[in-house]
PDB file of C-alpha atoms and ligand atoms in Angstrom:
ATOM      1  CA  UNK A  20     -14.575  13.784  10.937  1.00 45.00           C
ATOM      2  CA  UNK A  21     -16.944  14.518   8.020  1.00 49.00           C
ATOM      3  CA  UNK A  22     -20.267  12.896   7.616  1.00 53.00           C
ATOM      4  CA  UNK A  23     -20.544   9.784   4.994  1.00 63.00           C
ATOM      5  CA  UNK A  24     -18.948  10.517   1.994  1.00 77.00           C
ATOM      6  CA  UNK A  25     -20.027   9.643  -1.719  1.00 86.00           C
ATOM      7  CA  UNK A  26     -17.521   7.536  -2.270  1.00 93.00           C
ATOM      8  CA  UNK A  27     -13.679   5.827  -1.807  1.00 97.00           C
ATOM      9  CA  UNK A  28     -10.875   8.293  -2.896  1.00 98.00           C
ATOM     10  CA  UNK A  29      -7.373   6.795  -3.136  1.00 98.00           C
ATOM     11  CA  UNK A  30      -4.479  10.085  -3.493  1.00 98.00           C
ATOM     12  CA  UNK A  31      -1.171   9.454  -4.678  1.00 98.00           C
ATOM     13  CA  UNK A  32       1.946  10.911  -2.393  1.00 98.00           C
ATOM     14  CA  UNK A  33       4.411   9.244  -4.337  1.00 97.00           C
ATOM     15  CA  UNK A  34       3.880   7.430  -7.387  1.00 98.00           C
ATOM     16  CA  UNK A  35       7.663   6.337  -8.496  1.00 98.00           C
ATOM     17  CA  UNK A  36       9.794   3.302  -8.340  1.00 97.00           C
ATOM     18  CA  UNK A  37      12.514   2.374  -5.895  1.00 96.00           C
ATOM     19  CA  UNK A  38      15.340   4.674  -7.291  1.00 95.00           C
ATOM     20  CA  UNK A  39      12.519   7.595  -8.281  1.00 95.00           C
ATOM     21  CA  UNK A  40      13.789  11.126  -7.728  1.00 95.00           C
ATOM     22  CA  UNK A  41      11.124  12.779  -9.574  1.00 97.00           C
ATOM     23  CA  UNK A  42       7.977  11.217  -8.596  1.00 98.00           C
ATOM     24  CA  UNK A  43       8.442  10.103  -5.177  1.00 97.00           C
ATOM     25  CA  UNK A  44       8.499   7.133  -3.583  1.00 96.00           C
ATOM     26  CA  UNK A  45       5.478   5.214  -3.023  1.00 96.00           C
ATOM     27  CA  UNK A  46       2.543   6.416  -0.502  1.00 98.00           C
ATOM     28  CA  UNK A  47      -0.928   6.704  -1.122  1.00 98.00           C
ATOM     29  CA  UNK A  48      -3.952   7.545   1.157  1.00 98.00           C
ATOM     30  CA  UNK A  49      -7.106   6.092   0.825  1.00 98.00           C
ATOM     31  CA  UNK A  50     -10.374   7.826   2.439  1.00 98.00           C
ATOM     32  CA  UNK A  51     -13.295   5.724   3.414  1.00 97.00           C
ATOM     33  CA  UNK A  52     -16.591   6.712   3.095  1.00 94.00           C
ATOM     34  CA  UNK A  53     -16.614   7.794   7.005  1.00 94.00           C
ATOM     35  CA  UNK A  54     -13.552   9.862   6.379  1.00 96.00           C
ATOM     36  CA  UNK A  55     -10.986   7.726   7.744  1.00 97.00           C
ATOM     37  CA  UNK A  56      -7.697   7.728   6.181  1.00 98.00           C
ATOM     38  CA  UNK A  57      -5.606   4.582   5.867  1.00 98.00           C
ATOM     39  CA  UNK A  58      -1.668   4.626   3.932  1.00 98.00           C
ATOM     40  CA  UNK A  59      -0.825   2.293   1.537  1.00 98.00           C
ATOM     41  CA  UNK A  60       3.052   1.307   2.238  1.00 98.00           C
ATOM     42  CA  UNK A  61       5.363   4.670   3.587  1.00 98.00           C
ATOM     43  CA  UNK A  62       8.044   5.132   2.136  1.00 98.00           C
ATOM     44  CA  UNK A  63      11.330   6.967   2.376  1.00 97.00           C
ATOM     45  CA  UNK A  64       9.880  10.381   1.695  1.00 98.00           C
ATOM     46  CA  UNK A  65       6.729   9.455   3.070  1.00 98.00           C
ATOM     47  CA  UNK A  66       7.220  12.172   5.899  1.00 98.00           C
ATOM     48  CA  UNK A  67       8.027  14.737   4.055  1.00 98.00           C
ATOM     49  CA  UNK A  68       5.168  13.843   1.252  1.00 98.00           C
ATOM     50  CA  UNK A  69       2.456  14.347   3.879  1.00 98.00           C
ATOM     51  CA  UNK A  70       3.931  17.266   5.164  1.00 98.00           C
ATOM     52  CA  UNK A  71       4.126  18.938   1.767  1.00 98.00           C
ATOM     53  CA  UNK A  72       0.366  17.677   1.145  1.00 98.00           C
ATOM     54  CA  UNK A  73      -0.866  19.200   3.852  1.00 98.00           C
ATOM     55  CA  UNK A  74      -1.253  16.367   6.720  1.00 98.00           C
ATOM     56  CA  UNK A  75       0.140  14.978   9.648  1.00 98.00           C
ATOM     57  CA  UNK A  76       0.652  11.331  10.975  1.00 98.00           C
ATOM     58  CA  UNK A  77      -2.212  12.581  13.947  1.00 98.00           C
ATOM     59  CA  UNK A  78      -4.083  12.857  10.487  1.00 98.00           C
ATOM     60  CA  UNK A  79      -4.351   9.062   9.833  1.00 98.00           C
ATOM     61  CA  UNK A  80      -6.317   6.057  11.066  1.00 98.00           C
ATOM     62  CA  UNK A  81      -4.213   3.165  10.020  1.00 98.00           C
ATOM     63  CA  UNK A  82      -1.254   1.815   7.758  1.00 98.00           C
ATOM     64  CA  UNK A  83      -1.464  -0.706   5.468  1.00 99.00           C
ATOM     65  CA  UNK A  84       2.236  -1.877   4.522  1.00 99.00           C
ATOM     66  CA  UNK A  85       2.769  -4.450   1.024  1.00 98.00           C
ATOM     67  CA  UNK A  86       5.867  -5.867   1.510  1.00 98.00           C
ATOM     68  CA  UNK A  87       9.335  -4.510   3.121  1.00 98.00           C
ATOM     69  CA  UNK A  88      11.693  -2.425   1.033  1.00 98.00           C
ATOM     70  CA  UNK A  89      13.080   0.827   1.923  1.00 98.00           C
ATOM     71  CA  UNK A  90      10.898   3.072  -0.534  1.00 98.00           C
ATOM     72  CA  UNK A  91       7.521   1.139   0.860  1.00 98.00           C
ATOM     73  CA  UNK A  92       8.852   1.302   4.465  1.00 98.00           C
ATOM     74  CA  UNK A  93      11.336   3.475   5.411  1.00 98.00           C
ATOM     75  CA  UNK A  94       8.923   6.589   6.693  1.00 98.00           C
ATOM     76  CA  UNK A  95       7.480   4.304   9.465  1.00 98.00           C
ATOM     77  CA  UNK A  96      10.003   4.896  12.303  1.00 98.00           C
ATOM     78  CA  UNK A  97       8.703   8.266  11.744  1.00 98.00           C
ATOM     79  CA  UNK A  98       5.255   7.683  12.247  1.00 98.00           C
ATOM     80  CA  UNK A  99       5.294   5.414  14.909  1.00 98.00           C
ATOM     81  CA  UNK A 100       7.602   7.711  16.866  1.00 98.00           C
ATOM     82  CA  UNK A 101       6.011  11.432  16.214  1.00 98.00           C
ATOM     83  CA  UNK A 102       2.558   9.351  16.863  1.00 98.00           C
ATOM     84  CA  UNK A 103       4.337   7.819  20.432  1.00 98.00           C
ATOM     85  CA  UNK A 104       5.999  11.393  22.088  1.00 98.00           C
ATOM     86  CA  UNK A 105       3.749  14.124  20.425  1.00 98.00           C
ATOM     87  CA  UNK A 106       0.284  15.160  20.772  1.00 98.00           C
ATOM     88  CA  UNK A 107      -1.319  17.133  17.623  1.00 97.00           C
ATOM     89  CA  UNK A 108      -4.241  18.967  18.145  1.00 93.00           C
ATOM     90  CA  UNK A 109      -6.854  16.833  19.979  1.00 94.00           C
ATOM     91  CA  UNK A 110      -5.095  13.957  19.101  1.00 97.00           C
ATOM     92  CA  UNK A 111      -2.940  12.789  22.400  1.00 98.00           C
ATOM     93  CA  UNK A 112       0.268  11.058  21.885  1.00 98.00           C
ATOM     94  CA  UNK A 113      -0.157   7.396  22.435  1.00 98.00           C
ATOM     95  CA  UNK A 114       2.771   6.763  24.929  1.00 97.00           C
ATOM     96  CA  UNK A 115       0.419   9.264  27.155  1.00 97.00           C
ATOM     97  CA  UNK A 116      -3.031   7.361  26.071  1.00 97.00           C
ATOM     98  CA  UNK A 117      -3.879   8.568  22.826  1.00 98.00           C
ATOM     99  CA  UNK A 118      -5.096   6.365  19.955  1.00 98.00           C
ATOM    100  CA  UNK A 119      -2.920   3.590  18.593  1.00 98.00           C
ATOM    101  CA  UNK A 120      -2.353   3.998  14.701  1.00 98.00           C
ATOM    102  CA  UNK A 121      -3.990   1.092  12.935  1.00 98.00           C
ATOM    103  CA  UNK A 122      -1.302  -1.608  11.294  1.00 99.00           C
ATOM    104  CA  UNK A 123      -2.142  -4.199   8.987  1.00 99.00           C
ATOM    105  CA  UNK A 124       0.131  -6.452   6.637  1.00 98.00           C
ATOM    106  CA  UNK A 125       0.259  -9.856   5.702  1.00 98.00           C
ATOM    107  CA  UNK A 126       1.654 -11.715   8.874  1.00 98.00           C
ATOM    108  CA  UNK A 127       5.160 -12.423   7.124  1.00 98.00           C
ATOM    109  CA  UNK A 128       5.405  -9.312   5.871  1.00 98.00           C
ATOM    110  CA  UNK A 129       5.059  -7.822   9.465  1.00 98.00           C
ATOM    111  CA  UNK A 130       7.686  -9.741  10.474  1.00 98.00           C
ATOM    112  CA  UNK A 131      10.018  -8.097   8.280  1.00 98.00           C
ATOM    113  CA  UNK A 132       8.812  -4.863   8.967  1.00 98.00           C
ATOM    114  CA  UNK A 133       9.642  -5.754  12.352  1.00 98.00           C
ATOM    115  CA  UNK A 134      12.851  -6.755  11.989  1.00 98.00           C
ATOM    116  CA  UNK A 135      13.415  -3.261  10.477  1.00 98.00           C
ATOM    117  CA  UNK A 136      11.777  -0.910  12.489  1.00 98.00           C
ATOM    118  CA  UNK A 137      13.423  -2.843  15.635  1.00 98.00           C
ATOM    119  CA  UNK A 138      17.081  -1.412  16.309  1.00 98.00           C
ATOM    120  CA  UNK A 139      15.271   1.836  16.810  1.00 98.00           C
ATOM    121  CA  UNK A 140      11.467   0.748  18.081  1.00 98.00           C
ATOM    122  CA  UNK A 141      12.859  -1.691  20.862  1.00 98.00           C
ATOM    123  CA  UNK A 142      14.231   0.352  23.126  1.00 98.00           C
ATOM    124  CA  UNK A 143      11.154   1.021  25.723  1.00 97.00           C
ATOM    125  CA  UNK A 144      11.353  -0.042  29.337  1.00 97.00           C
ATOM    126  CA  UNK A 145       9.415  -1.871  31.014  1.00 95.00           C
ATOM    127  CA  UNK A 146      10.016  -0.945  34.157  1.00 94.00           C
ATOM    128  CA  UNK A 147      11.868  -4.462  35.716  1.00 96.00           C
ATOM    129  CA  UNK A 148      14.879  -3.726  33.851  1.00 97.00           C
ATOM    130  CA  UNK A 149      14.663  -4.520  30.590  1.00 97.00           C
ATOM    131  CA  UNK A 150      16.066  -1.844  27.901  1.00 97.00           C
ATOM    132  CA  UNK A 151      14.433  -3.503  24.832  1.00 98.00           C
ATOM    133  CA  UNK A 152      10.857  -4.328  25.482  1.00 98.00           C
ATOM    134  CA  UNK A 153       9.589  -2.235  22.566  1.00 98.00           C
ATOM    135  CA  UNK A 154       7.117  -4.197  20.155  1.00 98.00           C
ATOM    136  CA  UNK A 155       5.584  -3.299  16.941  1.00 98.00           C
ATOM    137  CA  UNK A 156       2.430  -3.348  19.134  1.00 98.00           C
ATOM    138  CA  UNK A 157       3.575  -0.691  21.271  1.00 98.00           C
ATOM    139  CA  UNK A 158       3.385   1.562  18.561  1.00 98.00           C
ATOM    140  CA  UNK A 159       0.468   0.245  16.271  1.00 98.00           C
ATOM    141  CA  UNK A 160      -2.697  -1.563  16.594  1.00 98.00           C
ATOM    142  CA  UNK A 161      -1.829  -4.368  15.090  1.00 98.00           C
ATOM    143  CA  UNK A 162      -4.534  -6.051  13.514  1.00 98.00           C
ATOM    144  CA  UNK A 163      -4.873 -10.050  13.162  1.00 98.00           C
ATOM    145  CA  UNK A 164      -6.536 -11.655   9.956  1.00 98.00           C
ATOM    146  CA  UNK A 165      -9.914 -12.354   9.775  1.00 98.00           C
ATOM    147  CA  UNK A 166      -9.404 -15.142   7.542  1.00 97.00           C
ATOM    148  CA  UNK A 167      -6.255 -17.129   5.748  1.00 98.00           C
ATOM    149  CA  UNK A 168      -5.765 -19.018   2.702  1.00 98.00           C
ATOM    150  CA  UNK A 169      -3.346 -21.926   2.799  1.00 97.00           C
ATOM    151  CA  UNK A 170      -0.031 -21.676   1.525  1.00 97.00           C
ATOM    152  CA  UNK A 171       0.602 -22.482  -1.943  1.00 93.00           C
ATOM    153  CA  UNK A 172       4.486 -22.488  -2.850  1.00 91.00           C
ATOM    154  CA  UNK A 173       5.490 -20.544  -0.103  1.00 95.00           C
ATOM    155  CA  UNK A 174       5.534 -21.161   3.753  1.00 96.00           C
ATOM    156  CA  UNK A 175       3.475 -18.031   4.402  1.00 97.00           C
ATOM    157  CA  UNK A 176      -0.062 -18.438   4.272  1.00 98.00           C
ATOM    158  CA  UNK A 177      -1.340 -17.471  -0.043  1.00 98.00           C
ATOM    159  CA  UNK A 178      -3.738 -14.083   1.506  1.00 98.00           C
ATOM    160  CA  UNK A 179      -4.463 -12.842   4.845  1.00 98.00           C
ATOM    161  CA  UNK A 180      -8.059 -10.881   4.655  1.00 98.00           C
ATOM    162  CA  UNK A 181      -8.490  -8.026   7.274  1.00 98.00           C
ATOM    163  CA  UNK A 182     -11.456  -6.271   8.212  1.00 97.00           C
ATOM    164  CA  UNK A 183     -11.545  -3.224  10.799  1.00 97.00           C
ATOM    165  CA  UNK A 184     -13.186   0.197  10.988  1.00 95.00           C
ATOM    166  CA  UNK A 185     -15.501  -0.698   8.053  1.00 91.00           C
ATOM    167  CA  UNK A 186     -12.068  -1.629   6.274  1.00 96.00           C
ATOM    168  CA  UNK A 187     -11.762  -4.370   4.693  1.00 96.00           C
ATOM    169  CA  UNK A 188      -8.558  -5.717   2.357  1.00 97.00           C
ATOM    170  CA  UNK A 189      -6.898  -8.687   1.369  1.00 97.00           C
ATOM    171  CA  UNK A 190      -3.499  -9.161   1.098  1.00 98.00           C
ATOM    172  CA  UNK A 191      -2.322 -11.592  -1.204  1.00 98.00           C
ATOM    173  CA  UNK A 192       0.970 -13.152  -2.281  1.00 98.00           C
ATOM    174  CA  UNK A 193       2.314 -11.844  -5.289  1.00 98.00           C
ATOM    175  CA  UNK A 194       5.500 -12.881  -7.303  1.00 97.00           C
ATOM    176  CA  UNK A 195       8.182  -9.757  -6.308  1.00 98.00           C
ATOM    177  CA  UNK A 196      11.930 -10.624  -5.335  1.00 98.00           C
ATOM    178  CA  UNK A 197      12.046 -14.549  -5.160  1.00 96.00           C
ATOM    179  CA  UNK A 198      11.883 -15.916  -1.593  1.00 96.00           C
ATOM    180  CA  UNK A 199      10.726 -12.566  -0.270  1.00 98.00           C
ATOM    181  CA  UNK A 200       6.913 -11.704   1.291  1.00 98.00           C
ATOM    182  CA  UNK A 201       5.283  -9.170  -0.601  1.00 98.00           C
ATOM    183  CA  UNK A 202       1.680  -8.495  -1.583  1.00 98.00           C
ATOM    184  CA  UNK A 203      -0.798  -7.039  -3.345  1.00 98.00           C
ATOM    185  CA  UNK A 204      -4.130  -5.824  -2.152  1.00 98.00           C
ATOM    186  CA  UNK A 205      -7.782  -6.030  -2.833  1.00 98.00           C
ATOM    187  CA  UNK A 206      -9.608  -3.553  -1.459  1.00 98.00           C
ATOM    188  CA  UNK A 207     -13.071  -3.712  -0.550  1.00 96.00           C
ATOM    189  CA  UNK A 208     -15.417  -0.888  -2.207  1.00 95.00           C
ATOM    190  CA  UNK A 209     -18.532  -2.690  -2.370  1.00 88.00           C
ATOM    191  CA  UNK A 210     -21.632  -1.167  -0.776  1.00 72.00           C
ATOM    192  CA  UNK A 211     -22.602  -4.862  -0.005  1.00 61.00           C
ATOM    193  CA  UNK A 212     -19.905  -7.087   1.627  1.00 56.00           C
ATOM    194  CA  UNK A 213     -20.282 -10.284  -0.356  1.00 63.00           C
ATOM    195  CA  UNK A 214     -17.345 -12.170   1.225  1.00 65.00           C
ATOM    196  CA  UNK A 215     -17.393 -14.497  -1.856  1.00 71.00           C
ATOM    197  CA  UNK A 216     -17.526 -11.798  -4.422  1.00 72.00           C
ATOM    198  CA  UNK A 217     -16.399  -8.594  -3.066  1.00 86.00           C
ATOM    199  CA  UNK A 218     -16.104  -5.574  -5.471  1.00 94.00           C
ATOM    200  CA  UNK A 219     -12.241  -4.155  -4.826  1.00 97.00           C
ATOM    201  CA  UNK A 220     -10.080  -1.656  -5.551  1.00 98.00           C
ATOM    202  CA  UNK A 221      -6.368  -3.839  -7.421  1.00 98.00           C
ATOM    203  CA  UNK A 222      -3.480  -2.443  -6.233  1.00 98.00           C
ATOM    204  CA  UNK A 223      -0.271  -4.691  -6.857  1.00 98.00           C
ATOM    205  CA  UNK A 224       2.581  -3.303  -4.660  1.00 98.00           C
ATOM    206  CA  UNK A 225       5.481  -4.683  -6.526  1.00 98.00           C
ATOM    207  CA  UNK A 226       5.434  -7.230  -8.513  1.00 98.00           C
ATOM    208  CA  UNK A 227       5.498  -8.975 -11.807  1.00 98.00           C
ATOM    209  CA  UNK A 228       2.534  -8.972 -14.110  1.00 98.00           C
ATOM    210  CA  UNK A 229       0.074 -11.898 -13.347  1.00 98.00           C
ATOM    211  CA  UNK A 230      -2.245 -11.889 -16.694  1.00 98.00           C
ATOM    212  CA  UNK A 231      -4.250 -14.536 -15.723  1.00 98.00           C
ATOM    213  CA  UNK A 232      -5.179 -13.410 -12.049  1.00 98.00           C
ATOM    214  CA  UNK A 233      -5.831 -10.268 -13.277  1.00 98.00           C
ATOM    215  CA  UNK A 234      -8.400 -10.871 -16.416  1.00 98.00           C
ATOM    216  CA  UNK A 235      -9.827 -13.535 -13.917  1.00 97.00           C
ATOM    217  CA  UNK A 236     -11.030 -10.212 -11.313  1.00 96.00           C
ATOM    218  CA  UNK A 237     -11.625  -8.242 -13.825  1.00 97.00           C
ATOM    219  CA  UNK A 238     -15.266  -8.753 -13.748  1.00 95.00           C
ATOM    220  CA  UNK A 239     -15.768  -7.299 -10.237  1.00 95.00           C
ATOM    221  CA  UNK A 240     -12.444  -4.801 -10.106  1.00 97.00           C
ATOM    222  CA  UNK A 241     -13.353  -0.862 -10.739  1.00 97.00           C
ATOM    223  CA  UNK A 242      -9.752  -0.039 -11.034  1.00 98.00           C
ATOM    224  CA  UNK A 243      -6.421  -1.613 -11.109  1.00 98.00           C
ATOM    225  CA  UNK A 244      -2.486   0.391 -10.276  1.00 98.00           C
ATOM    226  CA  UNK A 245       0.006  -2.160 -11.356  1.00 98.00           C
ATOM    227  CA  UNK A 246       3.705  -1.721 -10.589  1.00 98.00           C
ATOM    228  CA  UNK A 247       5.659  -0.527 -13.648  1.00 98.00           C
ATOM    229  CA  UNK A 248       9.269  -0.454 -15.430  1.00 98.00           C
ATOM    230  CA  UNK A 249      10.217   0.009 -19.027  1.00 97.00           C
ATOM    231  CA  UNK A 250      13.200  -2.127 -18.327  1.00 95.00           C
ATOM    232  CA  UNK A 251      13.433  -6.238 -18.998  1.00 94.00           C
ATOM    233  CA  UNK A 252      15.919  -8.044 -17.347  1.00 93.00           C
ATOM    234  CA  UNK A 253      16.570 -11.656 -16.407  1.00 95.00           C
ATOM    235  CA  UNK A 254      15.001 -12.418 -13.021  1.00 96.00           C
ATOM    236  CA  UNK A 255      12.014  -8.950 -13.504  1.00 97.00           C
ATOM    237  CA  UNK A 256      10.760  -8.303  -9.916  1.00 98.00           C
ATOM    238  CA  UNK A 257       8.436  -5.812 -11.189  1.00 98.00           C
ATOM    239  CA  UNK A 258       5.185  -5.435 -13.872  1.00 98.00           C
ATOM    240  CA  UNK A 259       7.395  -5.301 -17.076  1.00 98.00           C
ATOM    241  CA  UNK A 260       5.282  -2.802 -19.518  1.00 98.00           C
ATOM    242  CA  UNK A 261       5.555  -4.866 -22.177  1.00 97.00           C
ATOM    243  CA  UNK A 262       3.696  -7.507 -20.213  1.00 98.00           C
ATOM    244  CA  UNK A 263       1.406  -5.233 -19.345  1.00 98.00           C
ATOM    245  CA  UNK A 264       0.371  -4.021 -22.729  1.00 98.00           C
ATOM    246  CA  UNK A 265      -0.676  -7.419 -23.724  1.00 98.00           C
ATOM    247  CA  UNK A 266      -3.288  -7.569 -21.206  1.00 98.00           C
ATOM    248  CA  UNK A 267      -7.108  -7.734 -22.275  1.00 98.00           C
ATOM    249  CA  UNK A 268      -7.994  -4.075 -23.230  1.00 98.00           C
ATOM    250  CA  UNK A 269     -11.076  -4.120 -20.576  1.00 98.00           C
ATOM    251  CA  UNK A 270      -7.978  -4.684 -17.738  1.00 98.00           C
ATOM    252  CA  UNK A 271      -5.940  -1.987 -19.866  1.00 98.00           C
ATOM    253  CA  UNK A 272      -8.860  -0.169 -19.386  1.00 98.00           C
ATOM    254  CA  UNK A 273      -9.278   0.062 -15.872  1.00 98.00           C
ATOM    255  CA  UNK A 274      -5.397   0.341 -15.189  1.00 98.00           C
ATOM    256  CA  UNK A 275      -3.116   3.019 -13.837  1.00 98.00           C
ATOM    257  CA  UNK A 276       0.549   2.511 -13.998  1.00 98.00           C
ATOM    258  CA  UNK A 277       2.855   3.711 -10.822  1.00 98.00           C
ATOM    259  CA  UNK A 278       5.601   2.950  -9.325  1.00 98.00           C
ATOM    260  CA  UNK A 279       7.518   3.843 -12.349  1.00 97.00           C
ATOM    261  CA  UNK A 280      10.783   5.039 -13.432  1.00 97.00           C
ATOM    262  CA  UNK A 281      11.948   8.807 -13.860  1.00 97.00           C
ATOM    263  CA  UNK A 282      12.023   8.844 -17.942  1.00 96.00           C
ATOM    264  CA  UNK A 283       8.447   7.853 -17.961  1.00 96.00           C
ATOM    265  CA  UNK A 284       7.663  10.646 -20.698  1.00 96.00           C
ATOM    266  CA  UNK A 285       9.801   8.379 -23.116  1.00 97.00           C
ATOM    267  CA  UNK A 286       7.002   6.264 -22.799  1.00 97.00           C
ATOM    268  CA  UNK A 287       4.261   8.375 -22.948  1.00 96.00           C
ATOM    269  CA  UNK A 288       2.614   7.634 -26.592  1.00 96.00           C
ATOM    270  CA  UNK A 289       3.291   3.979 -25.767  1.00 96.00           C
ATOM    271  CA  UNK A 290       1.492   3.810 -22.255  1.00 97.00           C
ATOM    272  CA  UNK A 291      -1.523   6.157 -23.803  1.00 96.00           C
ATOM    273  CA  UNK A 292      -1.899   3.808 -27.199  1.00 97.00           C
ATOM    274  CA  UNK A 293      -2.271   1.037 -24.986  1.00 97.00           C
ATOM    275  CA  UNK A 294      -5.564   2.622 -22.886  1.00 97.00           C
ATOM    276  CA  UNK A 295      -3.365   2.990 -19.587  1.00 98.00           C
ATOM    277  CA  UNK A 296      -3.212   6.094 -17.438  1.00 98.00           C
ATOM    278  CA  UNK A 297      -0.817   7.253 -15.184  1.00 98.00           C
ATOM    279  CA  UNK A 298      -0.242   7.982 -11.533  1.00 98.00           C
ATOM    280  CA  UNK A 299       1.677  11.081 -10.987  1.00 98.00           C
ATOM    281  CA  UNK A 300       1.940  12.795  -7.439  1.00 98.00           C
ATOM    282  CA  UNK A 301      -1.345  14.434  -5.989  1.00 98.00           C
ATOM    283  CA  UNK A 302      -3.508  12.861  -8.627  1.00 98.00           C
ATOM    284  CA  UNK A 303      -6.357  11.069  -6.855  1.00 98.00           C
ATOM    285  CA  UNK A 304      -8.941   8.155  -7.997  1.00 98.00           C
ATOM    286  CA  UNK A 305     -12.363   7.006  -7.397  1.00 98.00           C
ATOM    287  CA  UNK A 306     -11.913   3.766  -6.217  1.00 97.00           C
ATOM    288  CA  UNK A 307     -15.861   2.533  -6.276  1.00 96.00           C
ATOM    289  CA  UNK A 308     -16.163   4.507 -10.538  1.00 95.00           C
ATOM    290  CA  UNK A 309     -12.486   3.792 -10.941  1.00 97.00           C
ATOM    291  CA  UNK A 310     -12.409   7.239 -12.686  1.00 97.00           C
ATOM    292  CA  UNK A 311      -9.317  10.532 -12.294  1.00 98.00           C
ATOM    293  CA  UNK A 312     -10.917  13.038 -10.365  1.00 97.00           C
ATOM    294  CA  UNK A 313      -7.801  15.332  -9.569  1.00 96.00           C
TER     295      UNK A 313
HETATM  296 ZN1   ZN B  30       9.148  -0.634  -4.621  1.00 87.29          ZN
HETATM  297 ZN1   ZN B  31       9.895  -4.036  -3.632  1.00 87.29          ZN
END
């Protein structure tokens, strides 16, 4: 692994929405300053993405999952079991004592990932007879919270804050499919951890478009990707654009759109007008300047 690095890069796998055929569905990778790599969510075609970019699951330090839906989860039986039964270069396969990949989600969010990942992840051994002893934890690393907030409306605690491996990240309850855990995430990109007034990296997985929460961090917030569809509907689970466009123009500023639908270029002049950019596949971000840089 590299030496320190100047900064926090965040690359884009896939950058579409649920149904996306053109631009993927979502996975990003975020290098830290020591060169370790962490995922955000993994996807269907996360796999496949990585391959084509030019990595391998033996490749990454940790996984951060936002909530549990097939194009934010779906490559993770994948990764846990190519990380279990194969070794990659030095990196030993963990079923023969090689390192755990790191996990961390929201604590009901795991749950759910859990109860996806099971009917295949469950079926280890344990030597006495039982067929199903598999655990998430047999897998992953699974790391605990460092801290909680209370619940608000929900039974699930508001955020969950993790810190490991000079990571750290909050994951906090957004608005996405009614009923449902899901978060977005504030990563940590301050030189100085100031646990009352972090600088971070916005990212919302899905979700509707919180105005208020998001002019409130603007302040301290060097770049923001917001979920993203042209389409209303009664019931939105996701960061209608027209919502979006009404925000303060120092958010609009600092945001990237993502997680978007195929007929994005529709939309183009509109987006662009309104001081947005946009994530497409391979681009990658500064996360501490908040500026393009591929
Ligand atoms: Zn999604
Ligand atoms: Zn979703």
């Amino acid at each position: 692994m590299s030496a320190s690095r100047q900064t926090i890069t965040l690359r884009l796998f896939g950058a579409g929405g649920a149904f996306s055929r053109r631009y993927g569905t979502t996975c990003s990778m975020v290098t830290l300053r020591d060169g370790k790599r962490w995922l955000i969510d993994c996807g269907r075609q996360a796999p496949d993405q990585l391959h084509a970019a030019g990595y391998a699951w033996h490749d990454i330090h940790g996984q951060i999952i936002t909530h549990c839906h097939g194009d934010h989860v779906f490559g993770l039986e994948d990764f846990a079991f190519v990380r279990y039964f194969e070794t990659h270069d030095e990196v030993m396969a963990s079923s023969r004592g090689g390192p755990l990949p790191k996990y961390i989600s929201h604590s009901a969010v795991r749950d759910e990932v859990w109860e996806t990942l099971a009917p295949s992840l469950r079926y280890l051994q344990d030597g006495r007879g039982n067929l199903r002893a598999g655990t998430l934890q047999h897998f992953f690393d699974v790391i605990e919270p460092a801290a909680t907030e209370a619940p608000r409306k929900n039974p699930w605690n508001h955020s969950e804050t993790f810190e490991v491996d000079g990571l750290r990240v909050v994951t906090r309850e957004n608005e996405h499919v009614p009923g449902k855990p899901s978060c977005a995430l504030e990563l940590n990109v301050g030189d100085d951890v100031d646990p009352k007034n972090p600088r971070i990296a916005w990212w919302s997985g899905d979700g509707t478009v919180d105005a208020a929460f998001l002019h409130s961090i603007e302040p301290r917030t060097s770049i923001y990707f917001h979920d993203c569809t042209f389409i209303d509907y009664p019931g939105q689970v996701h960061g209608f654009f027209d919502k979006l466009e009404a925000l303060p123009e120092a958010v609009r500023r600092k945001l990237v759109i993502m997680h978007h639908e195929d007929n994005l270029e529709l939309y183009r002049s509109r987006v662009e007008v309104a001081g947005f950019r946009i994530a497409l596949p391979g681009h990658v971000y500064d996360l501490i300047g908040g500026q393009q840089l591929v």
